[in-house]
XYZ file of C-alpha atoms in Angstrom:
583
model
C 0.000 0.000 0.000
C 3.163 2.456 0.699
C 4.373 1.871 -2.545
C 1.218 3.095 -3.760
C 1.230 5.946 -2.035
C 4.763 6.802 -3.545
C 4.670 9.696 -5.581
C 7.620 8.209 -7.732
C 5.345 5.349 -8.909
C 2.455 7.872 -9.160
C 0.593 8.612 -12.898
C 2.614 6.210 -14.709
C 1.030 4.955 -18.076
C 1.567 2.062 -20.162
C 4.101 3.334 -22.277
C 6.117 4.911 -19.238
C 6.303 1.228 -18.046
C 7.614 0.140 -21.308
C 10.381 2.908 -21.354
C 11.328 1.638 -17.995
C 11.593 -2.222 -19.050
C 14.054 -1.296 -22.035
C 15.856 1.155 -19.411
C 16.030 -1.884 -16.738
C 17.272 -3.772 -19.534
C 19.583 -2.019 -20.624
C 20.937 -1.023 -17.538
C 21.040 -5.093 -16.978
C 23.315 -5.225 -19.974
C 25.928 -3.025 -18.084
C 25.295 -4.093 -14.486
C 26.177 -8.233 -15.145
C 29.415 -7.369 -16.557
C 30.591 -5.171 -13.513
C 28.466 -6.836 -10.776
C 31.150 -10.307 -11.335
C 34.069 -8.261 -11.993
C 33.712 -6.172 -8.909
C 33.169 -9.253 -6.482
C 36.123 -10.893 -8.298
C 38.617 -7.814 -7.328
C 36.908 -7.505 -4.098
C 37.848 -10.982 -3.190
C 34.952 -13.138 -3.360
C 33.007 -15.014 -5.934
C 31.359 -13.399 -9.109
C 27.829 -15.096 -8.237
C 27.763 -13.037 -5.130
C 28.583 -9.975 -6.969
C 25.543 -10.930 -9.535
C 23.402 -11.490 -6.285
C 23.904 -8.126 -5.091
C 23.043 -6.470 -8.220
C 19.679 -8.247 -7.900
C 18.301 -7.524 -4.178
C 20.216 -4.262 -4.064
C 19.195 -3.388 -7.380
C 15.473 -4.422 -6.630
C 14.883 -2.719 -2.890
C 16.621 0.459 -3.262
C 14.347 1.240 -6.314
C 11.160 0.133 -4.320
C 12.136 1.989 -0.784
C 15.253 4.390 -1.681
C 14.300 8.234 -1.700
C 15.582 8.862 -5.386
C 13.208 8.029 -8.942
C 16.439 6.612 -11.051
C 18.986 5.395 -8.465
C 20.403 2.115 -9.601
C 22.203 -0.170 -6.829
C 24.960 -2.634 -6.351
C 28.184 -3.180 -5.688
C 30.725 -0.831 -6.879
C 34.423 0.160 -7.775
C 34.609 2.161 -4.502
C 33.930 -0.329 -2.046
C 36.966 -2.855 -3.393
C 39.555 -2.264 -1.526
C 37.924 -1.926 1.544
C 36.050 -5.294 0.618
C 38.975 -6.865 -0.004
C 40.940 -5.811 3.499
C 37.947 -7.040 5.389
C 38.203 -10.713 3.321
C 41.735 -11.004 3.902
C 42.017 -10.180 7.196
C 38.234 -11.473 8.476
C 36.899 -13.712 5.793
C 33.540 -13.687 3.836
C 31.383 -15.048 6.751
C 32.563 -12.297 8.391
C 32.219 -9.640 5.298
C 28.352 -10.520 5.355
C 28.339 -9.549 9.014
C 29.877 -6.713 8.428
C 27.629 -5.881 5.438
C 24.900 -6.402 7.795
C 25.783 -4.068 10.493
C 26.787 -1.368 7.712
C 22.917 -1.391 6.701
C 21.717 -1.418 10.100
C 23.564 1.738 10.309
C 22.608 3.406 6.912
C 19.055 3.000 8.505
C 19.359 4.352 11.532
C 21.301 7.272 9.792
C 18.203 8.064 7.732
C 15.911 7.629 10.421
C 17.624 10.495 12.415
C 17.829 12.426 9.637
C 21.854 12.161 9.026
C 21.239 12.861 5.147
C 21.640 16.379 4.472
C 24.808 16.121 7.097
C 26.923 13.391 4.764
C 26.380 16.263 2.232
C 29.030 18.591 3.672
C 31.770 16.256 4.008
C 34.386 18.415 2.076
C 34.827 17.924 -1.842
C 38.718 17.632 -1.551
C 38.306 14.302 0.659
C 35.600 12.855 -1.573
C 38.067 13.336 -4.427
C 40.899 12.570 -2.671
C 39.622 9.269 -1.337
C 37.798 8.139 -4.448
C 41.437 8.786 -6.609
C 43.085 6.958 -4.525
C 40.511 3.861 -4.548
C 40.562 4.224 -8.411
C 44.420 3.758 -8.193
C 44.437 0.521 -6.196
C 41.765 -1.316 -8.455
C 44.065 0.002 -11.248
C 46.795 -1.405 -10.250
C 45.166 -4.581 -8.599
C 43.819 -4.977 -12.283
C 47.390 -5.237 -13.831
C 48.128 -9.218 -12.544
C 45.257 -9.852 -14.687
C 45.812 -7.942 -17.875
C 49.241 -9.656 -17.741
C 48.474 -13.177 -16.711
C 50.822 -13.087 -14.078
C 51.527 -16.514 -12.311
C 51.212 -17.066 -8.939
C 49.892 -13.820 -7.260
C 48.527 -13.558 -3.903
C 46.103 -10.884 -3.103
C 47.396 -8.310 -0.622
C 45.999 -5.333 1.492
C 48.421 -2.956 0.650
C 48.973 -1.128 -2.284
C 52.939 -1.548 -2.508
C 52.591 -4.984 -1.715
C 50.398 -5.545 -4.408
C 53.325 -3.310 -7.228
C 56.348 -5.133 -5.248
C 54.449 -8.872 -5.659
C 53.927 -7.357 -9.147
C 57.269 -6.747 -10.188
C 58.557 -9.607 -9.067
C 56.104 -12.139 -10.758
C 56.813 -10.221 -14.387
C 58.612 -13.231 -15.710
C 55.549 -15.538 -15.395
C 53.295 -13.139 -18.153
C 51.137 -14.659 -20.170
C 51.383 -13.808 -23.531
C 47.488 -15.029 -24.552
C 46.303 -13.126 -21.371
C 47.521 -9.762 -22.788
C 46.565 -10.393 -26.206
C 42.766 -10.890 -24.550
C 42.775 -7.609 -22.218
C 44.492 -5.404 -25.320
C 41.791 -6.777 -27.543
C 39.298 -5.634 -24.845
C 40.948 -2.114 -24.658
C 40.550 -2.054 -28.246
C 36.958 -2.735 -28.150
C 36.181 0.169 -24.787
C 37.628 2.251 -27.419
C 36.283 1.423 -30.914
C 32.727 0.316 -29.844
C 31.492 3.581 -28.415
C 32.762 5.568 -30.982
C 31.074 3.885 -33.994
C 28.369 1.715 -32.906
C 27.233 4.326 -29.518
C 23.907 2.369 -29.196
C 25.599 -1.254 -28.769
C 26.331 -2.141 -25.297
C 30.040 -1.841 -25.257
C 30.985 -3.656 -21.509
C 29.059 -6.717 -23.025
C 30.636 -7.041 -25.678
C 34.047 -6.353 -24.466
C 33.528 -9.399 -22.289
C 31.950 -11.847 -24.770
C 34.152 -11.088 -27.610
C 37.175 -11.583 -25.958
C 35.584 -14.855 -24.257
C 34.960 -16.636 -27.481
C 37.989 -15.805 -29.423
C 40.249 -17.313 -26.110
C 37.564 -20.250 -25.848
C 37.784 -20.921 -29.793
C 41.403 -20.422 -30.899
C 43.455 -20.920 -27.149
C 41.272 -23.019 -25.202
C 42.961 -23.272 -21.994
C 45.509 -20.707 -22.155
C 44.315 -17.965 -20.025
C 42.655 -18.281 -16.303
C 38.947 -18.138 -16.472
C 36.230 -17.491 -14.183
C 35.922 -21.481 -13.738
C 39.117 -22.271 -13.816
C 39.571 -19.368 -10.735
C 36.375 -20.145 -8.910
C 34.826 -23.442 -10.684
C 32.278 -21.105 -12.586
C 28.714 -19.724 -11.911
C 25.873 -21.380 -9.448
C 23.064 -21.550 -11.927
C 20.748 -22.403 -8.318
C 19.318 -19.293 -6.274
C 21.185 -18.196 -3.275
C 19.425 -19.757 0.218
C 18.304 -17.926 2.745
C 20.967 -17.867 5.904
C 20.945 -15.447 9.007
C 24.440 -14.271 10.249
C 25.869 -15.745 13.391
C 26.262 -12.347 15.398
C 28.248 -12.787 18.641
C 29.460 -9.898 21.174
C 33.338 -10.079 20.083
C 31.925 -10.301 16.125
C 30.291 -6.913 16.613
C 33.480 -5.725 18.358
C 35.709 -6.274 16.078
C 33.832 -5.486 12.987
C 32.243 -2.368 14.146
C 34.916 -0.427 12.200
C 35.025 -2.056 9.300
C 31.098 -1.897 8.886
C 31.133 1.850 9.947
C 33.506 2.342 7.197
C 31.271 0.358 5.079
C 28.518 2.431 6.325
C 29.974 5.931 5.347
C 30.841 4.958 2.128
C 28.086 3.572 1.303
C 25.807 6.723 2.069
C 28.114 8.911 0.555
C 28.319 7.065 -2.475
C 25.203 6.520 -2.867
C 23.861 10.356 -1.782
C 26.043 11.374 -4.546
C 24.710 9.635 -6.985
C 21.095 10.355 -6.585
C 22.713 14.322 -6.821
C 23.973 13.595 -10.180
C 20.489 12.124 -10.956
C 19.083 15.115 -9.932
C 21.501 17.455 -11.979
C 20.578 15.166 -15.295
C 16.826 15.070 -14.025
C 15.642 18.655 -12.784
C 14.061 15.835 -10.300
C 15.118 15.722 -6.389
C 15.958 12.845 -4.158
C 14.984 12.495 -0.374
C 18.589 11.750 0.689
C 17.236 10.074 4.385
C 14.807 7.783 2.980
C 17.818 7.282 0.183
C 19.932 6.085 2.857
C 16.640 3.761 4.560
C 16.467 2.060 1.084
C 20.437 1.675 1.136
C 20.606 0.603 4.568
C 17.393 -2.142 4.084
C 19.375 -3.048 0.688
C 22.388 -3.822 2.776
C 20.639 -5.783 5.457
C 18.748 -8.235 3.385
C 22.075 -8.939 0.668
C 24.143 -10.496 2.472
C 21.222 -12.619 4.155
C 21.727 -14.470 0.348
C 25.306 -13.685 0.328
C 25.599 -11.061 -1.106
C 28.104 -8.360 -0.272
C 27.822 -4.527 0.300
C 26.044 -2.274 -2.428
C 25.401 1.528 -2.831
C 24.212 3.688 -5.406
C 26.661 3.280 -8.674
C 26.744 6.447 -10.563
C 27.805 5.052 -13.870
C 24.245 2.752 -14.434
C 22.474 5.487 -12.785
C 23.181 7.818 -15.667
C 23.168 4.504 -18.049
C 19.564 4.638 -16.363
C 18.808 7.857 -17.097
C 19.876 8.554 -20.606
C 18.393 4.994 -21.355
C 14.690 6.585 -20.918
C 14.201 5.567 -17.405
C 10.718 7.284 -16.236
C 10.372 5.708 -12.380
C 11.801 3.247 -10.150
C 10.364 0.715 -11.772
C 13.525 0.588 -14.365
C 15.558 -0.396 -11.393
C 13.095 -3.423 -10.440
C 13.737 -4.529 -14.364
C 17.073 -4.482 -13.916
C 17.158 -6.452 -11.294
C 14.640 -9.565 -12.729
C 16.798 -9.415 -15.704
C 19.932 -9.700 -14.332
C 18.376 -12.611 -12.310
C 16.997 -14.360 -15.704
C 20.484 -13.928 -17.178
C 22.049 -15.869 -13.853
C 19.292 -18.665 -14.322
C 19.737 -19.106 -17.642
C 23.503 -18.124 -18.795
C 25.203 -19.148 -15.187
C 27.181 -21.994 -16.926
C 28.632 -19.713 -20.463
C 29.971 -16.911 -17.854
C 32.750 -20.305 -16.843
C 34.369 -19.722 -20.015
C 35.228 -15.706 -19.413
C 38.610 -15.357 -18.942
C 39.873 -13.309 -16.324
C 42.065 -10.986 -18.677
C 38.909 -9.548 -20.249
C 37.284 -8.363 -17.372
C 40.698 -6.180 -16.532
C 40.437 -3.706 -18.843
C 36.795 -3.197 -18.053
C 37.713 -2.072 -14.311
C 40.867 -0.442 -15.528
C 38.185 1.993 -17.493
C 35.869 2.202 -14.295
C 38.646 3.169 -12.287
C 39.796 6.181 -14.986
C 36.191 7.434 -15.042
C 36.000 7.016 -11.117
C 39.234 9.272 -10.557
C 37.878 12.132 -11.273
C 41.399 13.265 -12.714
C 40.217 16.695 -13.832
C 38.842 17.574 -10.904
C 41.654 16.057 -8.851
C 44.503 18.675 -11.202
C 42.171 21.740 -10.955
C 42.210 21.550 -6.796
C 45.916 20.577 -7.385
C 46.390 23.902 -9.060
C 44.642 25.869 -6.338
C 47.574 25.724 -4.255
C 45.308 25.869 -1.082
C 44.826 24.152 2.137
C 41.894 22.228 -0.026
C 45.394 20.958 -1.955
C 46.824 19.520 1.516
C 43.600 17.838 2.135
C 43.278 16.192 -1.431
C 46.920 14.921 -1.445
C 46.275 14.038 2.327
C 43.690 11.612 1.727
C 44.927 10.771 -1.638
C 48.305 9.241 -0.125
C 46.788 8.252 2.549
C 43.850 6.046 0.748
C 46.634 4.679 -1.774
C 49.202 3.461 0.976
C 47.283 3.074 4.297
C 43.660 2.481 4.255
C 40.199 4.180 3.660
C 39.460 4.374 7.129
C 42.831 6.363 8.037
C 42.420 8.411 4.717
C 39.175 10.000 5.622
C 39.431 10.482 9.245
C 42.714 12.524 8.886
C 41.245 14.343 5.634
C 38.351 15.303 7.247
C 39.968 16.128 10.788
C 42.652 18.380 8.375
C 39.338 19.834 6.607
C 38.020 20.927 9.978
C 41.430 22.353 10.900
C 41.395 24.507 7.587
C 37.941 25.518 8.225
C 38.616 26.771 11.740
C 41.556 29.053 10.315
C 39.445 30.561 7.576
C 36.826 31.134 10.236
C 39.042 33.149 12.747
C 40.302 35.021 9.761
C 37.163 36.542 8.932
C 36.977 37.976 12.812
C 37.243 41.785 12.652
C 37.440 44.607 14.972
C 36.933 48.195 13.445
C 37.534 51.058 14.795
C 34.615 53.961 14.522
C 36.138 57.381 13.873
C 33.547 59.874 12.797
C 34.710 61.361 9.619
C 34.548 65.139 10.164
C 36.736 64.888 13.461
C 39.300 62.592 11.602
C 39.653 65.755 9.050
C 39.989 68.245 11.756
C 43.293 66.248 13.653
C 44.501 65.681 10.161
C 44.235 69.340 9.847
C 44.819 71.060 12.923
C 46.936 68.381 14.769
C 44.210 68.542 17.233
C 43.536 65.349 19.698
C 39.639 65.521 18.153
C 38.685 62.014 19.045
C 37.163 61.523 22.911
C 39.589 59.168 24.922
C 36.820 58.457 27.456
C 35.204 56.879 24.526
C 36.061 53.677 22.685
C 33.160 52.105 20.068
C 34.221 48.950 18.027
C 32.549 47.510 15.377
C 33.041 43.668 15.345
C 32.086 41.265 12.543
C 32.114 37.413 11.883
C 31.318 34.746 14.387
C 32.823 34.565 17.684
C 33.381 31.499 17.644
C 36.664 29.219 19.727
C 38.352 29.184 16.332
C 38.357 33.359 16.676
C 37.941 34.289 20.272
C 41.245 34.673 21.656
C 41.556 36.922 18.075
C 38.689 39.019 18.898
C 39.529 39.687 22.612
C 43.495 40.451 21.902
C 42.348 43.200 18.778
C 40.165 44.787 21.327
C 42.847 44.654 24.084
C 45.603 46.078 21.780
C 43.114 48.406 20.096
C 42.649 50.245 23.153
C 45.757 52.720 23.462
C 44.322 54.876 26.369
C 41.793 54.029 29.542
C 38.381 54.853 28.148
C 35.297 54.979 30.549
C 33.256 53.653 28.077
C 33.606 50.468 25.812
C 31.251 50.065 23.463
C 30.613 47.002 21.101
C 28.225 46.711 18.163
C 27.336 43.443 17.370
C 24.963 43.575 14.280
C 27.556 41.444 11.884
C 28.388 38.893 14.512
C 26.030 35.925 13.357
C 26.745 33.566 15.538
C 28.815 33.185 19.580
C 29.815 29.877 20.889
C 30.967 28.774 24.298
C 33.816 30.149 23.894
C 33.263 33.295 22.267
C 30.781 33.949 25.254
C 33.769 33.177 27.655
C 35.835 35.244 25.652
C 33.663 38.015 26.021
C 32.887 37.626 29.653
C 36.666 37.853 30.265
C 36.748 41.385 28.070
C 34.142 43.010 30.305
C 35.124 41.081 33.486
C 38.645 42.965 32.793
C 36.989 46.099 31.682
C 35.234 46.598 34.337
C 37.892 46.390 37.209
C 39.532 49.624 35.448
C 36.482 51.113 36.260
C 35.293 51.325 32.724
C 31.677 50.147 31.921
C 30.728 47.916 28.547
C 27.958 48.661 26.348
C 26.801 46.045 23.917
C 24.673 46.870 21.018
C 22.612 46.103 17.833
C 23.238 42.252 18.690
C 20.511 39.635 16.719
C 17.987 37.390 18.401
C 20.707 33.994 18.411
C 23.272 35.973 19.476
C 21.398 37.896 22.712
C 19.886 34.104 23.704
C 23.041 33.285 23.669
C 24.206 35.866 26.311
C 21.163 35.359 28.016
C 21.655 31.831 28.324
C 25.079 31.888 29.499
C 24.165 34.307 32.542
C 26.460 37.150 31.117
C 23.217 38.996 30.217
C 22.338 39.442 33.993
C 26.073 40.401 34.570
C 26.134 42.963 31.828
C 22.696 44.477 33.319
C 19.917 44.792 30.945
C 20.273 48.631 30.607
C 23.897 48.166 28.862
C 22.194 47.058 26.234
C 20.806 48.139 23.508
C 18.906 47.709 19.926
C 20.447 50.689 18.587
C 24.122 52.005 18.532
C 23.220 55.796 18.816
C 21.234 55.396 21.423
C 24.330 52.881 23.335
C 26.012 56.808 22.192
C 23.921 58.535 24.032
C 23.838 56.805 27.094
C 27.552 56.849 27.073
C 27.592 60.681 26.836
C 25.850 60.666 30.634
C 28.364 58.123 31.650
C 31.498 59.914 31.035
C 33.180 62.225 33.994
C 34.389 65.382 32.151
C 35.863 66.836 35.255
C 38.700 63.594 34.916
C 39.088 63.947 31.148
C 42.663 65.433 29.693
C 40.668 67.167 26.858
C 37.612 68.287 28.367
C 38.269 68.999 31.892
C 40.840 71.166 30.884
C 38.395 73.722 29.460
C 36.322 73.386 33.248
C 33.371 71.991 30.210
C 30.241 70.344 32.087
C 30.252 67.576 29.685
C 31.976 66.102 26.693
C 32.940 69.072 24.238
C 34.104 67.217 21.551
C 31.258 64.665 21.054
C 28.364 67.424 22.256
C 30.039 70.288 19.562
C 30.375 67.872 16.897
C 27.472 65.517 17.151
C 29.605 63.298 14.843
C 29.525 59.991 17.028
C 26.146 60.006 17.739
C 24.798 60.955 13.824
C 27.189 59.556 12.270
C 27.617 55.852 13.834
C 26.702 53.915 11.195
C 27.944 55.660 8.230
C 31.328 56.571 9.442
C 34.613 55.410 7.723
C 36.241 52.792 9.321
C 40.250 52.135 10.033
C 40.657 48.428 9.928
C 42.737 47.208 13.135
C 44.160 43.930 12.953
């Protein structure tokens, strides 16, 4: 009944169900291909790769928050995959799989979706280059036929085992992966319409099978081929020191997985003009990720690559994504046993191409070229995700995104100086001391915040050159006070006020006075110190100030403050006087 209430599935007609079908197809075409080839570099068998792309495929279309998100496993989540096989096993990759969707639900159910969105670009990049570099290089054994190769965790591992198994090459092998290069190439740009990953893997496969049987490793010579029977049914066996020790892995998992697939239903979007519900995206990840490995399948997210496929193939609703799904699991039932005979070396070059068009190498040299702290954060998690691990990669990239940010922030703290404009000419002119000393107004901007506290408080200290009576501080441009700016503050008037001198705050916004009020320093400020207005904090100073103890006024035996009461500059001219920076 839900899924009748969805407004994705809502109005469809006949021939929008018909568009889907040939989209779901189509999208079939690409997803069988990449579904084995991505459990194969991830460690496990290509069935449970296939099995993914079915559930994952199926679910996230029925209960994910975008209209043309396509699901299964992808490029990004190989080496992170692979770690957890070699270190844990697969039993233990389905638990974690499990957990990772338990978590992907719970994220969407508290609303986590729009907060995944401002993890900074330069990581993203950073960690998805570096992901595209290991199954890059994890794809060359293949391409080469190398003899005897383990599979390692580590990146140099992986080039050093490489290096040293060069003599064992396989000449057929190469001649099979070049021949598939030649076809990613060729196909697209003369027959656009044909589906080019298909044929890269069949054409390949029947020209080894038919002229070299038995030269080259194939998927049944590697794994003794394809179950043609479904996948049964099988609950995880979850103890305490299980969750333990694969909490990390699956949170990892779990992040990925919602970024990945939060980003793709954005690029929908951008093709679309549509727009995704990025918590109940992650609910129809997370459910996806609980119910695949139940049928061992491993972890899935959205793939941006079909999604487009999806897209430009005519897709109208989710129901292309269902398609997809009962096609690719028509093609397992029916095909399984054929898929033996692909040879390993033609399924290389078709994750060498993913991992190009995953690098994002454009985007990766233009931040490059910026020569900013977003630069240190890209190469960061770059090297980082390349010769450590994922997990590493994006906690320091994001905890050296958050330092970056906290610099910028304190550097857009400012403290200006009011000097009413017609008493600046007259002490340029006259070498007069025009400006009151009993009087100090500041102007401060940007958020108060602990990034830029200790900032703000030192440029008001040092700003000061004499002992005014009066401080005061308008607030207007100061959109937002932390803990620590509050403290901060505090401390400023705490000090102020033991010369003697009072503080008058004014012009501050509504989040900004709760703040204060909050934090008790309203009470210890006194209510009638401040003020909506900055002339009127002015004018109250005016009564405040004893002329009789001033070096300019009391001079002259004046009754009150000559300069500002002759002038009226400060008090007229407040807000539209020119400011001297002090930094």
């Amino acid at each position: 009944m839900k899924l009748l209430k969805d407004n994705r599935f809502r109005g469809l007609t006949a021939n929008d169900v018909k568009q889907d079908l040939m989209a779901g197809i189509t999208v079939g075409i690409v997803a069988i291909p990449l579904g084995m080839a991505f459990a194969i570099a991830s460690g496990v068998k290509p069935e449970y790769g296939l099995y993914t792309t079915v559930i994952a495929g199926i679910l996230v279309a029925l209960f994910g928050g975008s209209r043309y998100q396509i699901a299964g496993p992808t490029g990004a989540f190989i080496p992170i995959l692979l770690a957890i096989v070699l270190e844990f096993g697969y039993e233990d990759l389905l638990i974690a799989g499990f957990m990772a969707g338990i978590m992907l639900m719970l994220m969407g159910f508290f609303k986590f979706g729009n907060l995944i969105k401002f993890i900074p670009r330069s990581v993203t990049i950073g960690f998805t280059a570096g992901i595209a570099v290991i199954i890059f290089a994890g794809q060359i054994e293949n391409f080469l036929g190398l003899e005897g190769m383990e599979k390692k965790e580590y990146f140099h591992e992986t080039m050093i085992q490489i290096f040293e198994r060069l003599p064992t090459l396989n000449l057929y092998s190469i001649l099979v992966a070049v021949l598939g290069v030649l076809i990613l190439i060729l196909v697209p740009r003369y027959f656009p319409r044909v589906p080019v990953l298909l044929v890269a893997l069949i054409i390949p496969a029947c020209i080894a099978y038919i002229f070299f049987p038995g030269k080259v490793e194939t998927i049944g010579s590697a794994f003794g081929g394809i179950s043609q029977s479904l996948p049964t049914l099988q609950f995880p066996e979850l103890t305490w020191d299980k969750i333990v020790t694969l909490l990390q892995p699956a949170f990892v998992i779990a992040m990925l997985g919602g970024i990945e697939s939060l980003l793709s239903a954005v690029v929908a979007d951008g093709m679309t003009g549509k727009r995704h519900n990025s918590n109940r995206e992650l609910i129809g990840q997370g459910l996806a990720n609980v119910v695949t490995p139940l049928f061992g399948g491993i972890p899935a997210t959205g793939a941006i690559a079909r999604t487009a496929t999806n897209i430009k193939s005519g897709a109208v609703s989710p129901l292309s994504g269902v398609f997809q799904g009962i096609f690719v699991l028509v093609t397992i039932l029916a095909l399984a046993p054929f898929a033996s005979h692909i040879p390993l070396a033609s399924m290389a070059p078709i994750l060498m191409r993913v991992a190009i068009n995953m690098s994002e190498h454009k985007s990766f040299a233009h931040i490059v070229k910026l020569r900013t702290s977003d630069s240190l954060v890209l190469a960061v998690t770059f090297l980082l995700t390349v010769f450590v691990n994922l997990t590493v990669a994006v906690q320091f990239g994001l905890l050296l995104a958050m330092f970056s940010f906290v610099k910028r922030m304190s550097e857009v703290v400012g403290v200006e100086k009011v000097i009413p404009t017609r008493l600046k000419e007259e002490e340029n002119s006259k070498g007069l001391q025009s400006i009151c000393p009993k009087i100090a107004f500041f102007t401060i901007e940007g958020p108060l915040f602990f990034g830029a506290a200790d900032k703000f408080e030192s440029m008001i200290t040092r700003s000061i050159n004499k002992k005014p009576s009066v401080l005061i501080l308008k607030m207007k441009h100061v959109s937002y006070i932390d803990a620590t700016g509050g403290n901060n503050l505090a401390s400023l008037i705490r000090d102020f006020k033991k010369t003697g001198g009072t503080t008058l705050l004014a012009e501050m916004n509504d989040d900004v006075l709760n703040t204060i009020k909050n934090s008790g320093l309203y009470e210890e400020i006194g209510e009638k110190n401040i003020f909506s207005d900055a002339s009127k904090a002015v004018d109250y100073s005016l009564n405040l100030i004893n002329v009789n103890k001033c070096s300019r006024c009391g001079k002259k035996g004046a009754t009150t403050c000559q300069v500002y009461l002759e002038s009226q500059q400060l008090r007229s001219q407040a807000d539209r006087a020119e400011h001297g920076v002090v930094n």
